[in-house]
PDB file of C-alpha atoms in Angstrom:
ATOM      1  CA  MET A   2     -14.865  -8.052  62.994  1.00  0.00           C
ATOM      2  CA  PHE A   3     -15.758  -4.867  64.885  1.00  0.00           C
ATOM      3  CA  SER A   4     -14.102  -5.799  68.161  1.00  0.00           C
ATOM      4  CA  ASP A   5     -11.045  -3.994  69.543  1.00  0.00           C
ATOM      5  CA  THR A   6      -7.759  -5.458  70.736  1.00  0.00           C
ATOM      6  CA  PRO A   7      -6.060  -3.637  73.631  1.00  0.00           C
ATOM      7  CA  VAL A   8      -2.292  -3.272  73.295  1.00  0.00           C
ATOM      8  CA  PRO A   9      -0.322  -1.917  76.292  1.00  0.00           C
ATOM      9  CA  ASP A  10       1.554   1.354  75.845  1.00  0.00           C
ATOM     10  CA  LEU A  11       4.513  -0.451  77.426  1.00  0.00           C
ATOM     11  CA  PHE A  12       4.667  -2.610  74.314  1.00  0.00           C
ATOM     12  CA  ILE A  13       4.227   0.257  71.843  1.00  0.00           C
ATOM     13  CA  HIS A  14       6.794   2.623  73.352  1.00  0.00           C
ATOM     14  CA  ASP A  15       9.428   0.388  74.957  1.00  0.00           C
ATOM     15  CA  ILE A  16       9.378  -3.022  73.311  1.00  0.00           C
ATOM     16  CA  MET A  17       7.962  -2.809  69.781  1.00  0.00           C
ATOM     17  CA  PRO A  18      10.833  -0.691  68.317  1.00  0.00           C
ATOM     18  CA  LYS A  19      13.286  -3.442  69.275  1.00  0.00           C
ATOM     19  CA  LEU A  20      11.366  -6.315  67.660  1.00  0.00           C
ATOM     20  CA  SER A  21      11.489  -7.714  64.142  1.00  0.00           C
ATOM     21  CA  GLY A  22       8.510  -7.245  61.839  1.00  0.00           C
ATOM     22  CA  ASN A  23       7.378 -10.870  62.122  1.00  0.00           C
ATOM     23  CA  ALA A  24       7.617 -10.736  65.916  1.00  0.00           C
ATOM     24  CA  VAL A  25       5.385  -7.640  66.017  1.00  0.00           C
ATOM     25  CA  LYS A  26       2.828  -9.290  63.713  1.00  0.00           C
ATOM     26  CA  CYS A  27       2.837 -12.454  65.827  1.00  0.00           C
ATOM     27  CA  TYR A  28       2.336 -10.528  69.051  1.00  0.00           C
ATOM     28  CA  LEU A  29      -0.546  -8.463  67.667  1.00  0.00           C
ATOM     29  CA  PHE A  30      -2.236 -11.564  66.260  1.00  0.00           C
ATOM     30  CA  LEU A  31      -1.832 -13.465  69.519  1.00  0.00           C
ATOM     31  CA  ASN A  32      -3.312 -10.518  71.418  1.00  0.00           C
ATOM     32  CA  SER A  33      -6.299 -10.534  69.089  1.00  0.00           C
ATOM     33  CA  VAL A  34      -6.819 -14.269  69.594  1.00  0.00           C
ATOM     34  CA  PHE A  35      -6.420 -13.962  73.362  1.00  0.00           C
ATOM     35  CA  TYR A  36      -8.891 -11.100  73.820  1.00  0.00           C
ATOM     36  CA  ASN A  37     -11.433 -11.823  71.094  1.00  0.00           C
ATOM     37  CA  GLY A  38     -11.342 -15.492  70.295  1.00  0.00           C
ATOM     38  CA  SER A  39      -9.934 -18.704  71.616  1.00  0.00           C
ATOM     39  CA  ARG A  40      -7.472 -18.334  74.440  1.00  0.00           C
ATOM     40  CA  ASP A  41      -5.170 -20.913  72.842  1.00  0.00           C
ATOM     41  CA  ALA A  42      -3.178 -20.754  69.609  1.00  0.00           C
ATOM     42  CA  THR A  43      -0.649 -23.118  68.062  1.00  0.00           C
ATOM     43  CA  GLN A  44       2.352 -22.278  65.898  1.00  0.00           C
ATOM     44  CA  ALA A  45       0.551 -23.764  62.903  1.00  0.00           C
ATOM     45  CA  ASP A  46      -2.429 -21.455  63.545  1.00  0.00           C
ATOM     46  CA  VAL A  47      -0.184 -18.410  63.629  1.00  0.00           C
ATOM     47  CA  ALA A  48       1.719 -19.416  60.479  1.00  0.00           C
ATOM     48  CA  ASP A  49      -1.504 -20.022  58.572  1.00  0.00           C
ATOM     49  CA  ARG A  50      -3.153 -16.738  59.574  1.00  0.00           C
ATOM     50  CA  LEU A  51      -0.060 -14.571  58.970  1.00  0.00           C
ATOM     51  CA  GLY A  52       1.021 -16.286  55.755  1.00  0.00           C
ATOM     52  CA  ILE A  53       4.547 -17.014  56.945  1.00  0.00           C
ATOM     53  CA  SER A  54       6.431 -20.263  57.472  1.00  0.00           C
ATOM     54  CA  GLU A  55       6.299 -22.171  60.751  1.00  0.00           C
ATOM     55  CA  GLU A  56      10.074 -21.686  60.984  1.00  0.00           C
ATOM     56  CA  ALA A  57       9.599 -17.910  60.842  1.00  0.00           C
ATOM     57  CA  VAL A  58       6.849 -18.191  63.455  1.00  0.00           C
ATOM     58  CA  ASN A  59       9.125 -20.240  65.702  1.00  0.00           C
ATOM     59  CA  GLU A  60      11.890 -17.627  65.462  1.00  0.00           C
ATOM     60  CA  SER A  61       9.398 -14.860  66.240  1.00  0.00           C
ATOM     61  CA  LEU A  62       7.982 -16.738  69.227  1.00  0.00           C
ATOM     62  CA  LEU A  63      11.477 -17.243  70.619  1.00  0.00           C
ATOM     63  CA  GLU A  64      12.083 -13.517  70.186  1.00  0.00           C
ATOM     64  CA  LEU A  65       8.856 -12.704  72.046  1.00  0.00           C
ATOM     65  CA  SER A  66       9.676 -15.205  74.789  1.00  0.00           C
ATOM     66  CA  ARG A  67      13.079 -13.628  75.392  1.00  0.00           C
ATOM     67  CA  VAL A  68      11.428 -10.311  76.269  1.00  0.00           C
ATOM     68  CA  GLN A  69       8.737 -12.083  78.361  1.00  0.00           C
ATOM     69  CA  LEU A  70       5.860 -11.064  76.117  1.00  0.00           C
ATOM     70  CA  ILE A  71       4.607 -14.637  75.773  1.00  0.00           C
ATOM     71  CA  THR A  72       4.977 -18.099  77.290  1.00  0.00           C
ATOM     72  CA  VAL A  73       5.200 -21.046  74.897  1.00  0.00           C
ATOM     73  CA  SER A  74       4.291 -24.540  76.103  1.00  0.00           C
ATOM     74  CA  ASP A  75       3.878 -27.866  74.329  1.00  0.00           C
ATOM     75  CA  GLN A  76       0.135 -27.290  74.133  1.00  0.00           C
ATOM     76  CA  ASP A  77      -0.383 -23.555  73.582  1.00  0.00           C
ATOM     77  CA  ILE A  78       0.934 -19.993  73.663  1.00  0.00           C
ATOM     78  CA  SER A  79      -0.010 -17.559  76.437  1.00  0.00           C
ATOM     79  CA  ILE A  80       0.238 -13.762  76.543  1.00  0.00           C
ATOM     80  CA  GLY A  81       2.221 -12.260  79.416  1.00  0.00           C
ATOM     81  CA  ASP A  82       0.773  -9.500  81.589  1.00  0.00           C
ATOM     82  CA  LEU A  83       3.094  -6.574  80.835  1.00  0.00           C
ATOM     83  CA  LYS A  84       1.498  -4.268  83.383  1.00  0.00           C
ATOM     84  CA  MET A  85       1.860  -6.785  86.200  1.00  0.00           C
ATOM     85  CA  GLN A  86       5.477  -7.436  85.222  1.00  0.00           C
ATOM     86  CA  GLU A  87       6.175  -3.703  85.392  1.00  0.00           C
ATOM     87  CA  LEU A  88       4.471  -3.408  88.778  1.00  0.00           C
ATOM     88  CA  GLN A  89       6.512  -6.298  90.134  1.00  0.00           C
ATOM     89  CA  LYS A  90       9.726  -4.642  88.949  1.00  0.00           C
ATOM     90  CA  ARG A  91       8.760  -1.383  90.609  1.00  0.00           C
ATOM     91  CA  TYR A  92       7.363  -2.848  93.826  1.00  0.00           C
ATOM     92  CA  ARG A  93       9.828  -2.845  96.712  1.00  0.00           C
ATOM     93  CA  PRO A  94       8.537  -4.117 100.030  1.00  0.00           C
ATOM     94  CA  ILE A  95       9.350  -1.704 102.864  1.00  0.00           C
ATOM     95  CA  SER A  96       9.712  -2.913 106.444  1.00  0.00           C
ATOM     96  CA  SER A  97       8.052  -1.037 109.276  1.00  0.00           C
ATOM     97  CA  SER A  98       9.534   2.419 109.811  1.00  0.00           C
ATOM     98  CA  SER A  99       9.278   5.183 112.367  1.00  0.00           C
ATOM     99  CA  PRO A 100       6.988   8.157 111.604  1.00  0.00           C
ATOM    100  CA  SER A 101      10.019  10.392 110.999  1.00  0.00           C
ATOM    101  CA  GLU A 102      11.476   7.898 108.522  1.00  0.00           C
ATOM    102  CA  ILE A 103       8.147   7.648 106.736  1.00  0.00           C
ATOM    103  CA  GLY A 104       7.897  11.445 106.522  1.00  0.00           C
ATOM    104  CA  GLN A 105      11.439  11.752 105.213  1.00  0.00           C
ATOM    105  CA  ARG A 106      10.766   9.105 102.584  1.00  0.00           C
ATOM    106  CA  GLU A 107       7.556  10.846 101.515  1.00  0.00           C
ATOM    107  CA  ASN A 108       9.329  14.194 101.158  1.00  0.00           C
ATOM    108  CA  GLN A 109      12.083  12.559  99.135  1.00  0.00           C
ATOM    109  CA  SER A 110       9.493  10.870  96.941  1.00  0.00           C
ATOM    110  CA  GLU A 111       7.712  14.181  96.303  1.00  0.00           C
ATOM    111  CA  GLU A 112      10.967  15.895  95.301  1.00  0.00           C
ATOM    112  CA  ARG A 113      11.821  13.056  92.954  1.00  0.00           C
ATOM    113  CA  GLU A 114       8.359  13.076  91.394  1.00  0.00           C
ATOM    114  CA  LYS A 115       8.645  16.797  90.719  1.00  0.00           C
ATOM    115  CA  ILE A 116      12.011  16.424  88.984  1.00  0.00           C
ATOM    116  CA  VAL A 117      10.759  13.434  86.948  1.00  0.00           C
ATOM    117  CA  THR A 118       7.824  15.547  85.751  1.00  0.00           C
ATOM    118  CA  LEU A 119      10.199  18.389  84.893  1.00  0.00           C
ATOM    119  CA  ILE A 120      12.449  15.983  82.955  1.00  0.00           C
ATOM    120  CA  LYS A 121       9.433  14.612  81.064  1.00  0.00           C
ATOM    121  CA  MET A 122       8.153  18.051  80.092  1.00  0.00           C
ATOM    122  CA  THR A 123      11.561  19.564  79.276  1.00  0.00           C
ATOM    123  CA  PHE A 124      13.266  16.775  77.347  1.00  0.00           C
ATOM    124  CA  PHE A 125      10.422  14.539  76.094  1.00  0.00           C
ATOM    125  CA  GLN A 126       7.645  17.061  75.290  1.00  0.00           C
ATOM    126  CA  GLY A 127       5.482  15.508  77.985  1.00  0.00           C
ATOM    127  CA  ILE A 128       5.647  11.952  76.586  1.00  0.00           C
ATOM    128  CA  MET A 129       8.294   9.817  78.297  1.00  0.00           C
ATOM    129  CA  THR A 130       8.358   6.031  77.891  1.00  0.00           C
ATOM    130  CA  PHE A 131       8.217   3.639  80.816  1.00  0.00           C
ATOM    131  CA  MET A 132      11.823   2.669  80.092  1.00  0.00           C
ATOM    132  CA  TRP A 133      13.005   6.096  81.232  1.00  0.00           C
ATOM    133  CA  TYR A 134      10.822   6.028  84.357  1.00  0.00           C
ATOM    134  CA  ASP A 135      12.348   2.681  85.269  1.00  0.00           C
ATOM    135  CA  LEU A 136      15.906   3.872  84.660  1.00  0.00           C
ATOM    136  CA  ILE A 137      15.386   7.037  86.704  1.00  0.00           C
ATOM    137  CA  ASP A 138      14.053   4.947  89.616  1.00  0.00           C
ATOM    138  CA  ARG A 139      17.073   2.655  89.406  1.00  0.00           C
ATOM    139  CA  TRP A 140      19.541   5.535  89.315  1.00  0.00           C
ATOM    140  CA  PHE A 141      17.893   7.202  92.295  1.00  0.00           C
ATOM    141  CA  GLU A 142      18.057   3.978  94.306  1.00  0.00           C
ATOM    142  CA  ALA A 143      21.424   2.617  93.153  1.00  0.00           C
ATOM    143  CA  TYR A 144      23.430   5.843  92.977  1.00  0.00           C
ATOM    144  CA  GLY A 145      21.638   8.082  95.474  1.00  0.00           C
ATOM    145  CA  PHE A 146      21.536  11.063  93.112  1.00  0.00           C
ATOM    146  CA  GLU A 147      19.876  14.237  94.336  1.00  0.00           C
ATOM    147  CA  PRO A 148      16.965  15.359  92.097  1.00  0.00           C
ATOM    148  CA  GLU A 149      19.069  18.271  90.778  1.00  0.00           C
ATOM    149  CA  VAL A 150      21.801  15.833  89.736  1.00  0.00           C
ATOM    150  CA  MET A 151      19.252  13.691  87.892  1.00  0.00           C
ATOM    151  CA  TYR A 152      18.030  16.729  85.962  1.00  0.00           C
ATOM    152  CA  ALA A 153      21.637  17.691  85.128  1.00  0.00           C
ATOM    153  CA  LEU A 154      22.205  14.167  83.786  1.00  0.00           C
ATOM    154  CA  PHE A 155      19.398  14.556  81.262  1.00  0.00           C
ATOM    155  CA  GLN A 156      20.542  18.081  80.424  1.00  0.00           C
ATOM    156  CA  GLU A 157      24.002  16.703  79.604  1.00  0.00           C
ATOM    157  CA  ALA A 158      22.547  13.988  77.357  1.00  0.00           C
ATOM    158  CA  ALA A 159      20.212  16.476  75.642  1.00  0.00           C
ATOM    159  CA  ASN A 160      23.074  18.912  75.014  1.00  0.00           C
ATOM    160  CA  ASN A 161      24.782  16.142  73.056  1.00  0.00           C
ATOM    161  CA  ASN A 162      21.558  15.073  71.251  1.00  0.00           C
ATOM    162  CA  ARG A 163      21.776  11.631  72.854  1.00  0.00           C
ATOM    163  CA  LEU A 164      18.331  11.010  74.312  1.00  0.00           C
ATOM    164  CA  ASP A 165      17.305   8.728  71.445  1.00  0.00           C
ATOM    165  CA  GLY A 166      18.163   5.753  73.655  1.00  0.00           C
ATOM    166  CA  PRO A 167      19.360   4.959  77.181  1.00  0.00           C
ATOM    167  CA  GLY A 168      22.989   4.100  76.388  1.00  0.00           C
ATOM    168  CA  TYR A 169      24.572   7.549  76.614  1.00  0.00           C
ATOM    169  CA  ALA A 170      22.631   8.629  79.711  1.00  0.00           C
ATOM    170  CA  THR A 171      23.484   5.328  81.388  1.00  0.00           C
ATOM    171  CA  ARG A 172      27.199   5.897  80.786  1.00  0.00           C
ATOM    172  CA  ILE A 173      26.926   9.381  82.288  1.00  0.00           C
ATOM    173  CA  ALA A 174      25.166   7.973  85.366  1.00  0.00           C
ATOM    174  CA  GLU A 175      27.844   5.298  85.762  1.00  0.00           C
ATOM    175  CA  ASP A 176      30.657   7.849  85.356  1.00  0.00           C
ATOM    176  CA  TRP A 177      29.185  10.180  87.948  1.00  0.00           C
ATOM    177  CA  ALA A 178      28.482   7.365  90.395  1.00  0.00           C
ATOM    178  CA  ALA A 179      32.037   6.010  89.991  1.00  0.00           C
ATOM    179  CA  ALA A 180      33.347   9.500  90.807  1.00  0.00           C
ATOM    180  CA  GLY A 181      31.261   9.574  94.000  1.00  0.00           C
ATOM    181  CA  VAL A 182      28.825  12.201  92.743  1.00  0.00           C
ATOM    182  CA  LYS A 183      25.524  12.360  94.621  1.00  0.00           C
ATOM    183  CA  THR A 184      24.887  16.024  95.357  1.00  0.00           C
ATOM    184  CA  TYR A 185      24.872  19.022  93.041  1.00  0.00           C
ATOM    185  CA  ASP A 186      27.895  20.478  94.850  1.00  0.00           C
ATOM    186  CA  GLN A 187      29.831  17.261  94.198  1.00  0.00           C
ATOM    187  CA  LEU A 188      28.782  17.426  90.561  1.00  0.00           C
ATOM    188  CA  SER A 189      30.140  20.973  90.297  1.00  0.00           C
ATOM    189  CA  VAL A 190      33.510  19.820  91.667  1.00  0.00           C
ATOM    190  CA  TYR A 191      33.481  16.858  89.268  1.00  0.00           C
ATOM    191  CA  TYR A 192      32.823  19.126  86.285  1.00  0.00           C
ATOM    192  CA  SER A 193      35.554  21.545  87.327  1.00  0.00           C
ATOM    193  CA  ARG A 194      38.047  18.695  87.541  1.00  0.00           C
ATOM    194  CA  PHE A 195      36.768  17.192  84.297  1.00  0.00           C
ATOM    195  CA  LEU A 196      37.175  20.485  82.459  1.00  0.00           C
ATOM    196  CA  GLU A 197      40.654  20.934  83.898  1.00  0.00           C
ATOM    197  CA  LYS A 198      41.670  17.459  82.719  1.00  0.00           C
ATOM    198  CA  ASN A 199      40.358  18.174  79.229  1.00  0.00           C
ATOM    199  CA  ARG A 200      42.206  21.483  79.169  1.00  0.00           C
ATOM    200  CA  ILE A 201      45.443  19.700  80.105  1.00  0.00           C
ATOM    201  CA  LYS A 202      44.842  17.057  77.424  1.00  0.00           C
ATOM    202  CA  ALA A 203      44.365  19.761  74.802  1.00  0.00           C
ATOM    203  CA  TYR A 204      47.517  21.493  76.061  1.00  0.00           C
ATOM    204  CA  VAL A 205      49.546  18.260  75.847  1.00  0.00           C
ATOM    205  CA  GLY A 206      48.381  17.635  72.275  1.00  0.00           C
ATOM    206  CA  LYS A 207      49.313  21.187  71.319  1.00  0.00           C
ATOM    207  CA  LYS A 208      52.767  20.887  72.897  1.00  0.00           C
ATOM    208  CA  LEU A 209      53.469  17.557  71.210  1.00  0.00           C
ATOM    209  CA  ARG A 210      52.051  18.828  67.894  1.00  0.00           C
ATOM    210  CA  ARG A 211      49.843  15.789  67.404  1.00  0.00           C
ATOM    211  CA  SER A 212      46.385  14.359  67.976  1.00  0.00           C
ATOM    212  CA  LEU A 213      46.225  12.209  71.081  1.00  0.00           C
ATOM    213  CA  THR A 214      45.136   8.604  70.672  1.00  0.00           C
ATOM    214  CA  GLU A 215      42.822   6.725  73.006  1.00  0.00           C
ATOM    215  CA  TYR A 216      45.870   5.266  74.736  1.00  0.00           C
ATOM    216  CA  ASP A 217      47.524   8.683  74.980  1.00  0.00           C
ATOM    217  CA  LEU A 218      44.445  10.054  76.743  1.00  0.00           C
ATOM    218  CA  LYS A 219      44.551   7.203  79.249  1.00  0.00           C
ATOM    219  CA  ASP A 220      48.192   8.041  79.984  1.00  0.00           C
ATOM    220  CA  VAL A 221      47.292  11.681  80.625  1.00  0.00           C
ATOM    221  CA  ASP A 222      44.514  10.520  82.957  1.00  0.00           C
ATOM    222  CA  MET A 223      47.146   8.491  84.812  1.00  0.00           C
ATOM    223  CA  TRP A 224      49.441  11.528  85.167  1.00  0.00           C
ATOM    224  CA  ILE A 225      46.616  13.474  86.793  1.00  0.00           C
ATOM    225  CA  ASP A 226      44.623  10.840  88.716  1.00  0.00           C
ATOM    226  CA  GLU A 227      47.291   8.320  89.742  1.00  0.00           C
ATOM    227  CA  PHE A 228      50.445  10.435  89.910  1.00  0.00           C
ATOM    228  CA  GLY A 229      48.595  13.537  91.131  1.00  0.00           C
ATOM    229  CA  PHE A 230      50.558  15.943  88.912  1.00  0.00           C
ATOM    230  CA  ASP A 231      49.290  19.368  87.893  1.00  0.00           C
ATOM    231  CA  GLN A 232      49.961  21.166  84.619  1.00  0.00           C
ATOM    232  CA  GLY A 233      53.155  22.760  85.934  1.00  0.00           C
ATOM    233  CA  ILE A 234      54.881  19.423  86.528  1.00  0.00           C
ATOM    234  CA  ILE A 235      53.434  17.951  83.328  1.00  0.00           C
ATOM    235  CA  ASP A 236      54.757  20.939  81.387  1.00  0.00           C
ATOM    236  CA  GLU A 237      58.204  20.370  82.903  1.00  0.00           C
ATOM    237  CA  ALA A 238      58.128  16.778  81.636  1.00  0.00           C
ATOM    238  CA  LEU A 239      56.948  17.944  78.219  1.00  0.00           C
ATOM    239  CA  SER A 240      59.947  20.278  78.037  1.00  0.00           C
ATOM    240  CA  LYS A 241      62.150  17.171  78.010  1.00  0.00           C
ATOM    241  CA  THR A 242      60.881  16.428  74.505  1.00  0.00           C
ATOM    242  CA  ARG A 243      62.575  19.540  73.121  1.00  0.00           C
ATOM    243  CA  GLY A 244      64.264  18.828  69.798  1.00  0.00           C
ATOM    244  CA  ALA A 245      62.315  15.648  69.089  1.00  0.00           C
ATOM    245  CA  GLN A 246      60.740  15.429  65.650  1.00  0.00           C
ATOM    246  CA  ARG A 247      58.135  12.910  66.806  1.00  0.00           C
ATOM    247  CA  PRO A 248      57.716  13.292  70.579  1.00  0.00           C
ATOM    248  CA  THR A 249      55.767  10.493  72.237  1.00  0.00           C
ATOM    249  CA  ILE A 250      53.493  10.247  75.227  1.00  0.00           C
ATOM    250  CA  ARG A 251      55.396   7.113  76.212  1.00  0.00           C
ATOM    251  CA  PHE A 252      58.544   9.098  76.889  1.00  0.00           C
ATOM    252  CA  VAL A 253      56.708  11.737  78.939  1.00  0.00           C
ATOM    253  CA  THR A 254      55.023   8.973  80.952  1.00  0.00           C
ATOM    254  CA  ALA A 255      58.438   7.443  81.714  1.00  0.00           C
ATOM    255  CA  VAL A 256      59.728  10.792  82.995  1.00  0.00           C
ATOM    256  CA  LEU A 257      56.650  11.430  85.142  1.00  0.00           C
ATOM    257  CA  LYS A 258      56.651   7.873  86.488  1.00  0.00           C
ATOM    258  CA  ASP A 259      60.275   8.333  87.586  1.00  0.00           C
ATOM    259  CA  TRP A 260      59.359  11.522  89.456  1.00  0.00           C
ATOM    260  CA  HIS A 261      56.304   9.900  91.015  1.00  0.00           C
ATOM    261  CA  GLU A 262      58.262   6.874  92.252  1.00  0.00           C
ATOM    262  CA  ARG A 263      60.790   9.222  93.850  1.00  0.00           C
ATOM    263  CA  GLY A 264      58.019  10.963  95.770  1.00  0.00           C
ATOM    264  CA  LEU A 265      58.339  14.267  93.919  1.00  0.00           C
ATOM    265  CA  ASN A 266      55.053  16.156  94.093  1.00  0.00           C
ATOM    266  CA  SER A 267      55.993  19.797  93.518  1.00  0.00           C
ATOM    267  CA  LEU A 268      57.540  21.683  90.620  1.00  0.00           C
ATOM    268  CA  GLU A 269      60.307  22.970  92.903  1.00  0.00           C
ATOM    269  CA  GLY A 270      61.138  19.421  94.003  1.00  0.00           C
ATOM    270  CA  VAL A 271      61.208  18.202  90.410  1.00  0.00           C
ATOM    271  CA  LYS A 272      63.539  20.986  89.289  1.00  0.00           C
ATOM    272  CA  ALA A 273      65.861  20.423  92.259  1.00  0.00           C
ATOM    273  CA  TYR A 274      66.007  16.702  91.496  1.00  0.00           C
ATOM    274  CA  GLU A 275      66.734  17.273  87.809  1.00  0.00           C
ATOM    275  CA  GLU A 276      69.480  19.807  88.573  1.00  0.00           C
ATOM    276  CA  ALA A 277      71.119  17.438  91.062  1.00  0.00           C
ATOM    277  CA  ARG A 278      70.887  14.553  88.603  1.00  0.00           C
ATOM    278  CA  GLN A 279      72.522  16.585  85.842  1.00  0.00           C
ATOM    279  CA  GLU A 280      75.281  17.773  88.194  1.00  0.00           C
ATOM    280  CA  ASP A 281      76.012  14.203  89.239  1.00  0.00           C
ATOM    281  CA  ALA A 282      76.103  13.092  85.617  1.00  0.00           C
ATOM    282  CA  SER A 283      78.503  15.923  84.718  1.00  0.00           C
ATOM    283  CA  ARG A 284      80.722  15.329  87.759  1.00  0.00           C
ATOM    284  CA  PHE A 285      81.231  11.673  87.019  1.00  0.00           C
ATOM    285  CA  GLY A 286      81.172  12.041  83.242  1.00  0.00           C
ATOM    286  CA  VAL A 287      78.246   9.661  82.953  1.00  0.00           C
ATOM    287  CA  LYS A 288      75.785   9.922  80.095  1.00  0.00           C
ATOM    288  CA  GLN A 289      72.161  10.122  81.145  1.00  0.00           C
ATOM    289  CA  GLY A 290      70.419   6.766  81.130  1.00  0.00           C
ATOM    290  CA  VAL A 291      67.380   8.366  79.604  1.00  0.00           C
ATOM    291  CA  GLY A 292      68.393  10.912  76.982  1.00  0.00           C
ATOM    292  CA  ARG A 293      65.850  13.475  78.097  1.00  0.00           C
ATOM    293  CA  ASP A 294      66.669  16.005  75.386  1.00  0.00           C
ATOM    294  CA  ASN A 295      67.746  13.530  72.750  1.00  0.00           C
ATOM    295  CA  ARG A 296      65.501  13.148  69.778  1.00  0.00           C
ATOM    296  CA  ASP A 297      66.799   9.613  69.205  1.00  0.00           C
ATOM    297  CA  ASN A 298      64.792   8.472  72.193  1.00  0.00           C
ATOM    298  CA  PHE A 299      61.509   8.942  70.315  1.00  0.00           C
ATOM    299  CA  SER A 300      59.872   6.352  68.120  1.00  0.00           C
ATOM    300  CA  VAL A 301      57.040   6.728  65.652  1.00  0.00           C
ATOM    301  CA  GLU A 302      53.752   5.606  67.171  1.00  0.00           C
ATOM    302  CA  GLU A 303      50.716   4.484  65.231  1.00  0.00           C
ATOM    303  CA  SER A 304      47.766   6.869  65.430  1.00  0.00           C
ATOM    304  CA  GLU A 305      45.018   4.474  64.362  1.00  0.00           C
ATOM    305  CA  PHE A 306      43.063   4.850  67.564  1.00  0.00           C
ATOM    306  CA  ASP A 307      42.483   8.612  67.572  1.00  0.00           C
ATOM    307  CA  THR A 308      39.317   9.434  69.440  1.00  0.00           C
ATOM    308  CA  PRO A 309      37.527  12.742  69.986  1.00  0.00           C
ATOM    309  CA  MET A 310      37.938  14.585  73.222  1.00  0.00           C
ATOM    310  CA  PRO A 311      35.530  13.600  76.041  1.00  0.00           C
ATOM    311  CA  ARG A 312      32.037  14.993  76.279  1.00  0.00           C
ATOM    312  CA  ILE A 313      32.904  18.412  77.630  1.00  0.00           C
ATOM    313  CA  ASP A 314      35.321  20.348  75.487  1.00  0.00           C
ATOM    314  CA  GLY A 315      38.356  21.785  77.195  1.00  0.00           C
ATOM    315  CA  HIS A 316      39.543  25.349  76.652  1.00  0.00           C
ATOM    316  CA  ASP A 317      42.735  26.080  74.804  1.00  0.00           C
ATOM    317  CA  ASP A 318      45.304  28.251  76.548  1.00  0.00           C
TER     318      ASP A 318
END
């Protein structure tokens, strides 16, 4: 009656919030049995002691098995060693290294430990769950982030009030890694480009007098990333929508794609091409295949997929 049942902090902080109520009760009861009584327990025992059906116990045991908290056999139920599981996940055998390599690795480890401590104290009031430690280790190893970049990642998530779970921070890490960001200097370049793209997106929406949909934003990304166009060329394409009551991104994309396929990469080249095209059309009395200033070329697009601007707000002109 007066005995104590140890429960790992790993369970309390990282696993318990994700479990159902019955699963938590089953795990706590099984821990009590394991540490203070018989080392075996059947499903019938658990159902009887907790006052729930064997079906509910079975569902809870399956839930606990999926997260490797227990092992269920035909004869009994065993408690998993959470601490050993965590050590095995963190342990990475290292082959023999030269003294210089060992020293470099130790220095890197010290720098990372310092930034992890700073992250814990700054963003988690000194109490950070093992989940975050594990994620930080993975991001360091998989993406090669400098410690300053790791701190900036958490600062970005905190600025958006999104440290309640790992999802948002994970997406940031994936975005930065996909963009080749490892050092703080590379991150600064990434942010500058990101802000510029957002500014152009806001400018396009203002020019077209409409909110941009998710698909519109992807088109603008294509203009910048795939076609390599700056705002000057994009603005020239937007000018072709003059007179349209409902100008569409689709039309602007068609114009920019035409210029891209013709190898035009400067505003001067674009203007020269357009002037020559118009002169040829006038000389031969041919109507333009794409009525660039004709409002009849524009169709009404659905705007059901409007999404907010990306994480960092752009600046209006």
